[in-house]
Short mmCIF file of C-alpha atoms in Angstrom, two decimals:
data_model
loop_
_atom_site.label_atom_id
_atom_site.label_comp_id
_atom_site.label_asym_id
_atom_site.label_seq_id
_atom_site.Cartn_x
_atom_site.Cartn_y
_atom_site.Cartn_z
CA UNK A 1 0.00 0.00 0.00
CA UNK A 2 1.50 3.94 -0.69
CA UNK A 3 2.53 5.84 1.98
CA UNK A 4 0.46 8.88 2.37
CA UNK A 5 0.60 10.61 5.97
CA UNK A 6 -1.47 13.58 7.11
CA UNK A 7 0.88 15.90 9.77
CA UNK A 8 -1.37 18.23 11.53
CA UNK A 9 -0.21 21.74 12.74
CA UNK A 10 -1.05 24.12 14.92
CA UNK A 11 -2.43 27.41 13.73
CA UNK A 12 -3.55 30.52 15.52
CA UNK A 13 -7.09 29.69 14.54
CA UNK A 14 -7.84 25.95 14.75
CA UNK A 15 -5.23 23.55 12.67
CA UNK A 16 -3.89 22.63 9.45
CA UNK A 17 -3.62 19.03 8.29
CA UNK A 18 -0.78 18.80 5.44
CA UNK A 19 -0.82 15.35 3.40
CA UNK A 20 2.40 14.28 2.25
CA UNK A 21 2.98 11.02 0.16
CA UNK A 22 6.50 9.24 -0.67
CA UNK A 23 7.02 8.62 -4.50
CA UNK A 24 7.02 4.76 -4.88
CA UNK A 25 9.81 4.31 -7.24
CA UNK A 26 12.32 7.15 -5.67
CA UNK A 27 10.70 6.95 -2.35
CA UNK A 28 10.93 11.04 -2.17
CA UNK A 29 8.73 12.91 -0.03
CA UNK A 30 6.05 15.23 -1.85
CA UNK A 31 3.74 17.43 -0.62
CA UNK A 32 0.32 17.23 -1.87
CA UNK A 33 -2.04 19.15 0.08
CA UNK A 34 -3.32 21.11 2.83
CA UNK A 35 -6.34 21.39 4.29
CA UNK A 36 -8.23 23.67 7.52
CA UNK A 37 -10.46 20.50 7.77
CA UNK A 38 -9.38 16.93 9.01
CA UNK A 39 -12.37 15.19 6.84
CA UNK A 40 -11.51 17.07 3.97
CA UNK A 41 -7.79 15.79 4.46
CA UNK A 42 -8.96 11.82 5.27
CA UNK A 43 -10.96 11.76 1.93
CA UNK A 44 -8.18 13.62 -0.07
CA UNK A 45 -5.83 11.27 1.33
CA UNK A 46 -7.41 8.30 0.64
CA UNK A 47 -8.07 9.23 -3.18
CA UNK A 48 -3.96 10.14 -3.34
CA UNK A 49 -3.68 6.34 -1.86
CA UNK A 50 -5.70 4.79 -4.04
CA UNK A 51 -4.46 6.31 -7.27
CA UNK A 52 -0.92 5.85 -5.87
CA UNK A 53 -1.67 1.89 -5.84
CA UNK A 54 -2.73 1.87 -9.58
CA UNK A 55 1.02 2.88 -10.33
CA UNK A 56 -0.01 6.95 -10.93
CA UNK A 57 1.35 10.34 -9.99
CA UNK A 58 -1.11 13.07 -8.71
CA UNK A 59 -0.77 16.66 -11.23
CA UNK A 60 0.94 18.98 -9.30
CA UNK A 61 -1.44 21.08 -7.62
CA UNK A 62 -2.20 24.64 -9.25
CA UNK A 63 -0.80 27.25 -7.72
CA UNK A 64 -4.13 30.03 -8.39
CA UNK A 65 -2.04 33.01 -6.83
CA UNK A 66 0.95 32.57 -9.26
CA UNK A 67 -1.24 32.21 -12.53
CA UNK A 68 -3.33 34.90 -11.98
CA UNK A 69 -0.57 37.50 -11.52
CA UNK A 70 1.08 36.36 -15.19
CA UNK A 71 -0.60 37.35 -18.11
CA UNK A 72 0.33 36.97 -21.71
CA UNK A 73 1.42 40.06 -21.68
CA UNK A 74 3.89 39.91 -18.52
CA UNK A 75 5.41 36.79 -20.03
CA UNK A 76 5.91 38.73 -23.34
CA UNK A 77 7.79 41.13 -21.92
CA UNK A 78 10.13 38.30 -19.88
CA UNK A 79 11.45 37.01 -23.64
CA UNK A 80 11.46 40.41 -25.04
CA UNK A 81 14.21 40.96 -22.53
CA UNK A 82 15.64 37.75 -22.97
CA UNK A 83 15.61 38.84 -27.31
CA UNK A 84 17.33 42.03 -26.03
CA UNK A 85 19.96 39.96 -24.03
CA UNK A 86 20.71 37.50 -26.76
CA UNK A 87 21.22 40.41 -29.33
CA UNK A 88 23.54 42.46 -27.26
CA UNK A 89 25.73 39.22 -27.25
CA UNK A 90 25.09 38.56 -30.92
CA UNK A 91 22.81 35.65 -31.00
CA UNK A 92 20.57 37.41 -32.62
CA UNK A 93 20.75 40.32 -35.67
CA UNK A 94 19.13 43.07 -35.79
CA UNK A 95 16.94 41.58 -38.54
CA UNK A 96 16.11 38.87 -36.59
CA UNK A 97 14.98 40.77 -33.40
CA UNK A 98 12.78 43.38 -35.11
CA UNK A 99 11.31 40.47 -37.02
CA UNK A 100 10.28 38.49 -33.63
CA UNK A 101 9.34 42.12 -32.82
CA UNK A 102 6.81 42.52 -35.43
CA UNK A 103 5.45 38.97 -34.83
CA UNK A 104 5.05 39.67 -30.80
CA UNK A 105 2.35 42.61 -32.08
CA UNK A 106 -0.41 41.12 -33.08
CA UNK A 107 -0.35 38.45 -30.70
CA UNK A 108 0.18 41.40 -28.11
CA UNK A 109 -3.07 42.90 -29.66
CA UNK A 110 -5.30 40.05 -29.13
CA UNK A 111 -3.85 38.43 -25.77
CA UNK A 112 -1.97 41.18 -23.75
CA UNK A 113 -4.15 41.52 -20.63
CA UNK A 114 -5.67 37.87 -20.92
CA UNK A 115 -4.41 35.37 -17.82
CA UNK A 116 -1.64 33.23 -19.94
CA UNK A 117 -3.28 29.95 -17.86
CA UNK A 118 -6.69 30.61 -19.28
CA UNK A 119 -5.56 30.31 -23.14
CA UNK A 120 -5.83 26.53 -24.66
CA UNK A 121 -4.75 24.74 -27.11
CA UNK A 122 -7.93 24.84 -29.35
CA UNK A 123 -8.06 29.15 -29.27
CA UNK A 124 -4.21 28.69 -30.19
CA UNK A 125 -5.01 26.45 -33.26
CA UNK A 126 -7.85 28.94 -33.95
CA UNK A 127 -6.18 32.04 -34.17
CA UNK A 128 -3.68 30.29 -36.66
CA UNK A 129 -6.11 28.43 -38.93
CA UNK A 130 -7.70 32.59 -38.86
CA UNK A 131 -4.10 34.01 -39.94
CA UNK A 132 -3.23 31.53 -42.65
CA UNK A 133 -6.41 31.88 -44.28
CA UNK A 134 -7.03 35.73 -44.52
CA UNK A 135 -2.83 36.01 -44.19
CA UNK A 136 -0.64 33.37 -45.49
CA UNK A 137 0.82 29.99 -44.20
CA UNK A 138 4.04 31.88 -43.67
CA UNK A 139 3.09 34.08 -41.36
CA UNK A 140 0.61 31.91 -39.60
CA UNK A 141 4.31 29.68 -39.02
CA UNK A 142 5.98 32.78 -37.79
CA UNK A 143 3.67 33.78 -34.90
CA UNK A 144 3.03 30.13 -33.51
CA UNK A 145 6.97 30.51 -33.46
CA UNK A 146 6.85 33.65 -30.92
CA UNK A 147 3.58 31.89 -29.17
CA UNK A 148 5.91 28.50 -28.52
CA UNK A 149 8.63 30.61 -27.24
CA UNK A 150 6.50 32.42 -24.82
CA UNK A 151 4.33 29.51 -23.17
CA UNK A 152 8.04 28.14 -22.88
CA UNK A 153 8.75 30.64 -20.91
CA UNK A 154 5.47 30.51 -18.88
CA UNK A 155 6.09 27.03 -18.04
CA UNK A 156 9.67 28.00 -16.84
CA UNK A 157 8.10 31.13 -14.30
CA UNK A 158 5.46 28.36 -13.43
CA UNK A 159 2.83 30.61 -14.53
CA UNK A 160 1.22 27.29 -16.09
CA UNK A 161 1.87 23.55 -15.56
CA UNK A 162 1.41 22.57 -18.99
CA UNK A 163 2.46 24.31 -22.07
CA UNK A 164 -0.31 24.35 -24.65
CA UNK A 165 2.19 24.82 -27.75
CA UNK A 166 3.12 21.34 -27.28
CA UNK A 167 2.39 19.23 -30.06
CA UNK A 168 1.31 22.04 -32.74
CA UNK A 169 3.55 21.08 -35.90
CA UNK A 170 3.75 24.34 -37.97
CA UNK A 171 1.25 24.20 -41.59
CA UNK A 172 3.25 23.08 -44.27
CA UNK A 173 4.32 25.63 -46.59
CA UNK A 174 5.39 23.51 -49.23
CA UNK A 175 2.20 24.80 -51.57
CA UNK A 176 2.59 28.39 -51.12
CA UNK A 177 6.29 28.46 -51.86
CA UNK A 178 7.34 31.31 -54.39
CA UNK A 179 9.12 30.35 -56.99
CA UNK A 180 8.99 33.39 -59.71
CA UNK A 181 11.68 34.37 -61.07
CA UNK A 182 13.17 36.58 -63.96
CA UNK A 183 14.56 35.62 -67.13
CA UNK A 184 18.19 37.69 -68.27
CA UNK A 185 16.53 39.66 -70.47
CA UNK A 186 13.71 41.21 -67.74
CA UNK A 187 16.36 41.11 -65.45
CA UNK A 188 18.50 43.76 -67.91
CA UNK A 189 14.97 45.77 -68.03
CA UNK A 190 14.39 46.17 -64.18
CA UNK A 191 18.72 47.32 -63.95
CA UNK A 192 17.46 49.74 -66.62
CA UNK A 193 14.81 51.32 -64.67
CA UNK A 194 16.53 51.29 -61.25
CA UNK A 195 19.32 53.46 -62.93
CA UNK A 196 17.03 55.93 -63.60
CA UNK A 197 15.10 56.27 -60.39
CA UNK A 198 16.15 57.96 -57.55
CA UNK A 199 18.02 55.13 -55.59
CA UNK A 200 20.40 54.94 -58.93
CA UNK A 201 23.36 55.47 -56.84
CA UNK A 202 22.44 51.63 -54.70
CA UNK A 203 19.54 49.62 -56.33
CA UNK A 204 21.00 48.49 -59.35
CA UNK A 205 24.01 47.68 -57.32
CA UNK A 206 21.71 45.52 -54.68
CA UNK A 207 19.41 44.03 -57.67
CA UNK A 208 23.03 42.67 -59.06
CA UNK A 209 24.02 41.42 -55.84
CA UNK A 210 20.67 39.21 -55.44
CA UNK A 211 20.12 37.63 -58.66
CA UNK A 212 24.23 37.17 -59.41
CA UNK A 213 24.94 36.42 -56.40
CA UNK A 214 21.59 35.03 -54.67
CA UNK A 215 21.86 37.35 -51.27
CA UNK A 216 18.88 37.82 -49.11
CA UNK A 217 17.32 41.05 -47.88
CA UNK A 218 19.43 40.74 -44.79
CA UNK A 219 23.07 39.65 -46.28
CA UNK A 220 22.98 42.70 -48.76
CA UNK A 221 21.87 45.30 -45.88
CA UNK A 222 24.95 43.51 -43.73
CA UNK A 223 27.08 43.42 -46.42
CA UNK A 224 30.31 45.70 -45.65
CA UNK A 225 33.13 46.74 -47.73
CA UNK A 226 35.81 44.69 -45.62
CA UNK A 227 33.54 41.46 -46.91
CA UNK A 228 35.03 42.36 -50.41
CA UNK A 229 38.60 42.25 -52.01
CA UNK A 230 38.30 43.84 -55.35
CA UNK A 231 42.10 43.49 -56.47
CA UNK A 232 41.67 39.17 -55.71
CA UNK A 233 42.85 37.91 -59.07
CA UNK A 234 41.14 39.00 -62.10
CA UNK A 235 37.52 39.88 -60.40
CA UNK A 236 37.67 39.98 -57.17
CA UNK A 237 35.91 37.85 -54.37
CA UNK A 238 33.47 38.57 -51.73
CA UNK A 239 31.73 36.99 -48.56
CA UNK A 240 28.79 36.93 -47.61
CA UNK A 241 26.92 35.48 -44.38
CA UNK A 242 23.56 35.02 -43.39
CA UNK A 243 22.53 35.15 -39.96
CA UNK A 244 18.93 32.91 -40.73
CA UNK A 245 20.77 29.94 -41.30
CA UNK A 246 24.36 30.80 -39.85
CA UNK A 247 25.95 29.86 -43.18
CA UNK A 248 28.91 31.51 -44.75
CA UNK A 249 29.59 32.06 -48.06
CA UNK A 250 32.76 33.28 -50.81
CA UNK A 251 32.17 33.55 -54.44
CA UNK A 252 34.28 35.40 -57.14
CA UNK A 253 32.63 38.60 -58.00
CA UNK A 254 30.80 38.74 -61.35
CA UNK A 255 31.68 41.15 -63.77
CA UNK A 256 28.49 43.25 -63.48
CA UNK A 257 28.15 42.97 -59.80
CA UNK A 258 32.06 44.24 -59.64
CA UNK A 259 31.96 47.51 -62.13
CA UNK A 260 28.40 48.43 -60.13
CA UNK A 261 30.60 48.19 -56.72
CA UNK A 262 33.22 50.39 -58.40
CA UNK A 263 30.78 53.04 -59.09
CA UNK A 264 29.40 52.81 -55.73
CA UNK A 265 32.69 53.14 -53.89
CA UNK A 266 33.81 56.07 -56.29
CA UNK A 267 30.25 57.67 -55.15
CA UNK A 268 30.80 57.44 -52.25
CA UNK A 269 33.44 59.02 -51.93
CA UNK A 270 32.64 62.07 -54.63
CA UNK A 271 30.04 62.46 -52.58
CA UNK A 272 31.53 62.45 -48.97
CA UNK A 273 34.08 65.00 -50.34
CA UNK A 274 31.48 67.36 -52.03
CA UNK A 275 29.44 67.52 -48.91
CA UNK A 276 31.63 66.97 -45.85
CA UNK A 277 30.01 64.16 -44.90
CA UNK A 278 31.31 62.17 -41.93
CA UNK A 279 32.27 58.59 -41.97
CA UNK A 280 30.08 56.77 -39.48
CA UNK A 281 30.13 53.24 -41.22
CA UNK A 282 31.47 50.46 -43.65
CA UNK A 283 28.08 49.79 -45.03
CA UNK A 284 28.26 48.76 -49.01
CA UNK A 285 24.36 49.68 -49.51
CA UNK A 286 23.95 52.20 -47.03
CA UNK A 287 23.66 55.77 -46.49
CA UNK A 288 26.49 58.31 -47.63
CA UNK A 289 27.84 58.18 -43.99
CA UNK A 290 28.15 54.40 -44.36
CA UNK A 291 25.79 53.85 -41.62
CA UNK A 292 23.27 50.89 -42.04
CA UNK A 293 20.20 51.36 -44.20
CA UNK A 294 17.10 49.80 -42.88
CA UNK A 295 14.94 49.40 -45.64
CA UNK A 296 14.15 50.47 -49.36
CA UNK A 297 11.13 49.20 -50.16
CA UNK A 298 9.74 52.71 -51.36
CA UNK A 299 12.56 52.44 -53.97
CA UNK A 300 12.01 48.39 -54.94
CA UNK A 301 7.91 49.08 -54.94
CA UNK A 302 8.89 52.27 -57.52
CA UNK A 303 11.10 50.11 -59.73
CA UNK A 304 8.74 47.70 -60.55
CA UNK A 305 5.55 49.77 -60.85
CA UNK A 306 7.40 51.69 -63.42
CA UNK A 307 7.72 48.65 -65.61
CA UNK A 308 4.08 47.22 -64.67
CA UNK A 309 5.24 44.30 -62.19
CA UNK A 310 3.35 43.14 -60.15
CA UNK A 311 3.58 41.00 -56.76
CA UNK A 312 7.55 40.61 -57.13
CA UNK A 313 9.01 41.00 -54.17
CA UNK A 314 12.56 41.87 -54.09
CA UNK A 315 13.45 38.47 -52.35
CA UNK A 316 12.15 36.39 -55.45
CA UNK A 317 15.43 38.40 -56.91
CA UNK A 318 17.21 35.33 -54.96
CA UNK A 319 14.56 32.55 -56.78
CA UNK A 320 15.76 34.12 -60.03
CA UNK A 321 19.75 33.50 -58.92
CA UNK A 322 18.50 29.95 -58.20
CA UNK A 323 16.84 29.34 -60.86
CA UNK A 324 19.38 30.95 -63.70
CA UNK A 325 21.81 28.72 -62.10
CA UNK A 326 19.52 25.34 -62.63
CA UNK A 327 19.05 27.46 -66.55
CA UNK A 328 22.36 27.65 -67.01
CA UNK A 329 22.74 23.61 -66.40
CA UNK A 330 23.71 23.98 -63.08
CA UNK A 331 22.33 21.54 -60.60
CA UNK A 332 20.25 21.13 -57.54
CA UNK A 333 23.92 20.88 -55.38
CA UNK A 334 25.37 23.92 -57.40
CA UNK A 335 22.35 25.78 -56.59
CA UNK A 336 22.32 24.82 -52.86
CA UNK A 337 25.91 25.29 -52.04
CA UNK A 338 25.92 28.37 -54.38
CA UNK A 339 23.08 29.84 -52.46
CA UNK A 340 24.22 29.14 -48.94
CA UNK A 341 21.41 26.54 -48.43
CA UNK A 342 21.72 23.64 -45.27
CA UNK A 343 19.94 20.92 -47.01
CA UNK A 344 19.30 20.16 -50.55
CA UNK A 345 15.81 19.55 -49.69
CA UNK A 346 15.79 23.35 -49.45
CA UNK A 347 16.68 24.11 -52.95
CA UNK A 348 14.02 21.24 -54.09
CA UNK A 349 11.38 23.86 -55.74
CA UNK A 350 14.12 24.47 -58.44
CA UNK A 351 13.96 20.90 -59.51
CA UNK A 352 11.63 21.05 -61.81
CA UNK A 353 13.45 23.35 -63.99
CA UNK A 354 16.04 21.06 -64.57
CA UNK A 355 13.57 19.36 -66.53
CA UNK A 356 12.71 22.00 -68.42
CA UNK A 357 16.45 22.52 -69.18
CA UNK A 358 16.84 19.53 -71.12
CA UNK A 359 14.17 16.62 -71.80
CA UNK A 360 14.97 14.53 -75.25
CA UNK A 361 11.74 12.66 -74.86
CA UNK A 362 10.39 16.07 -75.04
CA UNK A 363 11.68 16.88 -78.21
CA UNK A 364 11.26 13.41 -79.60
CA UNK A 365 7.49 14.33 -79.02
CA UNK A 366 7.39 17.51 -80.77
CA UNK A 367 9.33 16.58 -83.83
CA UNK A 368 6.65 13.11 -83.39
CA UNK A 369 3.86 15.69 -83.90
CA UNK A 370 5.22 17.48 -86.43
CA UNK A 371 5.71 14.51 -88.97
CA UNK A 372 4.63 11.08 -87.37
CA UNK A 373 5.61 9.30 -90.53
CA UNK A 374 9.33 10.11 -90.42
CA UNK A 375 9.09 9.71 -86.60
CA UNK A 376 8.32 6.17 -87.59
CA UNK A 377 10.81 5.29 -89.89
CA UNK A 378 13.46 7.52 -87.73
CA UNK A 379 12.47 4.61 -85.30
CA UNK A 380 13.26 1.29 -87.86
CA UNK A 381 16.37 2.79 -88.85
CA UNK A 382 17.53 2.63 -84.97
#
């Protein structure tokens, strides 16, 4: 039979009893319970007995006063802190904190003053299900994300036993993955029309850099000129590291990208000359000072409504480097390790341009359908 003893103690006012119970396998004392009445303690003790003998655990009792001072809100603002930490010793970018940042909002918005023990599982997977379908998938995946990382943290300030993120798998994306992408020819029409806007002095330069190089929003606003050595053989080579994935990359500089960085550098400087300006930064698509640019999606958004595109965004400049390279009979591998990709998996929505690359059966088809009698014979000679 399991060991559960009630210890009574004196109080000012009458008693306690306090039932304590020793864990079969460990034998470790517990505490279970305390009551102000001894019946309430014998029958509480005897259901602890009993469901100690079936070989179970009791739940560890709520603690009400805890979880009702933490709400989602109070808990949000633990792991912003703990974001702030981590970025101040470089775990995470700046890119990477104003994007949990933007997330957190929303989520803020609906939950902030709600009790964080009071939200289940089912409003979680409700919310979501309402985000993917009037958002996208995507960002549906991004705020469960922040939600997991905050009923973490609730669970570790025992503001809630259980953690009601546990389980959720994120939606598959897989469906809505972009894969548009630019043939050389538009590609020469949008460097056209960024040359003549007003961010001539950087866009073309930063269109170059995604779709001959493949860099991400955040590589080319991180980019600095000590990543680059323009006098390395005959082009020049230049690094390039994204924080997302932690993956570092060199290639030789291509012959566009590398006359576009010349006339950036000798801008630069004309410029910083002409007007004083002081040098606050090593920042290759930055400001004048060299300080880090934030954003330039005014200038992108201006570009392409100029030439009539429409829903491009300027990361799908990276799905045209990709997808060029498969074009160019490059393969899946190239394209991965080219890109700065972890897993070829990840580079798997190019492979169906590698068909279109090169398919003999293809052409056997057409030239079957354009004269099915020589087809045939074609065939008896072989």
């Amino acid at each position: 039979m399991a060991t559960v003893t009630i210890t009574t103690r004196p109080r000012k006012k009458g008693k306690s009893y306090i039932i304590q119970y020793l864990e079969p396998e460990s034998g470790k004392k517990h505490h279970h319970a305390t009551f102000r009445r001894k019946s309430l303690a014998m029958q509480e003790a005897d259901k602890l007995r009993s469901l100690l003998d079936e070989g179970k655990l009791p739940k560890p009792r709520r603690n009400k006063k805890t979880e009702l001072a933490q709400t989602f809100g109070s808990i949000a603002i633990k792991c912003i802190h703990e974001w702030q930490r981590r970025h101040k010793e470089g775990d995470l970018s700046t890119a990477t904190l104003k994007g949990y940042l933007s997330f957190l909002k929303p989520l803020l918005k609906k939950w902030d003053n709600v009790v964080v023990g009071t939200i289940s599982k089912d409003d979680l997977l409700e919310y979501r299900a309402d985000v993917a379908a009037s958002r996208s998938m995507a960002l549906a995946n991004r705020q469960m994300f922040i939600l997991k990382q905050i009923f973490a943290k609730a669970v570790e300030c025992k503001a809630i036993q259980e953690d009601p993120t546990s389980g959720i798998k994120y939606l598959s994306e897989k469906v809505h993955e972009r894969k548009q992408f630019m043939q050389p020819e538009k590609v020469e029409k949008l460097l056209k029309a960024a040359a003549k806007g007003r961010a001539k002095h950087y866009l073309p330069l930063a269109i170059l850099l995604a779709v001959e190089h493949g860099l991400s929003k955040q590589e080319l606003l991180d980019l600095q000129w000590s990543d680059i050595t323009l006098d390395y053989g005959e082009t020049g080579i230049i690094r390039f590291y994204r924080t997302k994935t932690k993956v570092e990359r060199v290639h030789r500089i291509m012959p566009r990208t590398r006359k576009a960085l010349l006339a950036r550098e000798a801008h630069i400087n004309k410029m910083r000359k002409l007007r004083g300006i002081p040098h606050k930064g090593d920042y290759v698509v930055g400001h004048l000072d060299g300080s880090r640019m934030s954003e330039f999606k005014s200038a992108w958004k201006s570009v392409c409504e100029s030439l009539g595109i429409e829903d491009f965004h300027f990361h799908d400049n990276r799905h045209t480097y990709c997808s060029n390279i498969i074009m160019a009979g490059g393969t899946l591998k190239h394209a991965k390790e080219m890109i700065g990709h972890k897993t070829l998996r990840m580079a798997d929505r190019y492979s169906h341009l590698e068909a279109a690359r090169e398919n003999v059966i293809q052409d056997n088809l057409a030239a079957h359908y354009e004269d099915p009698k020589a087809m045939v014979s074609r065939k008896r000679n072989t």
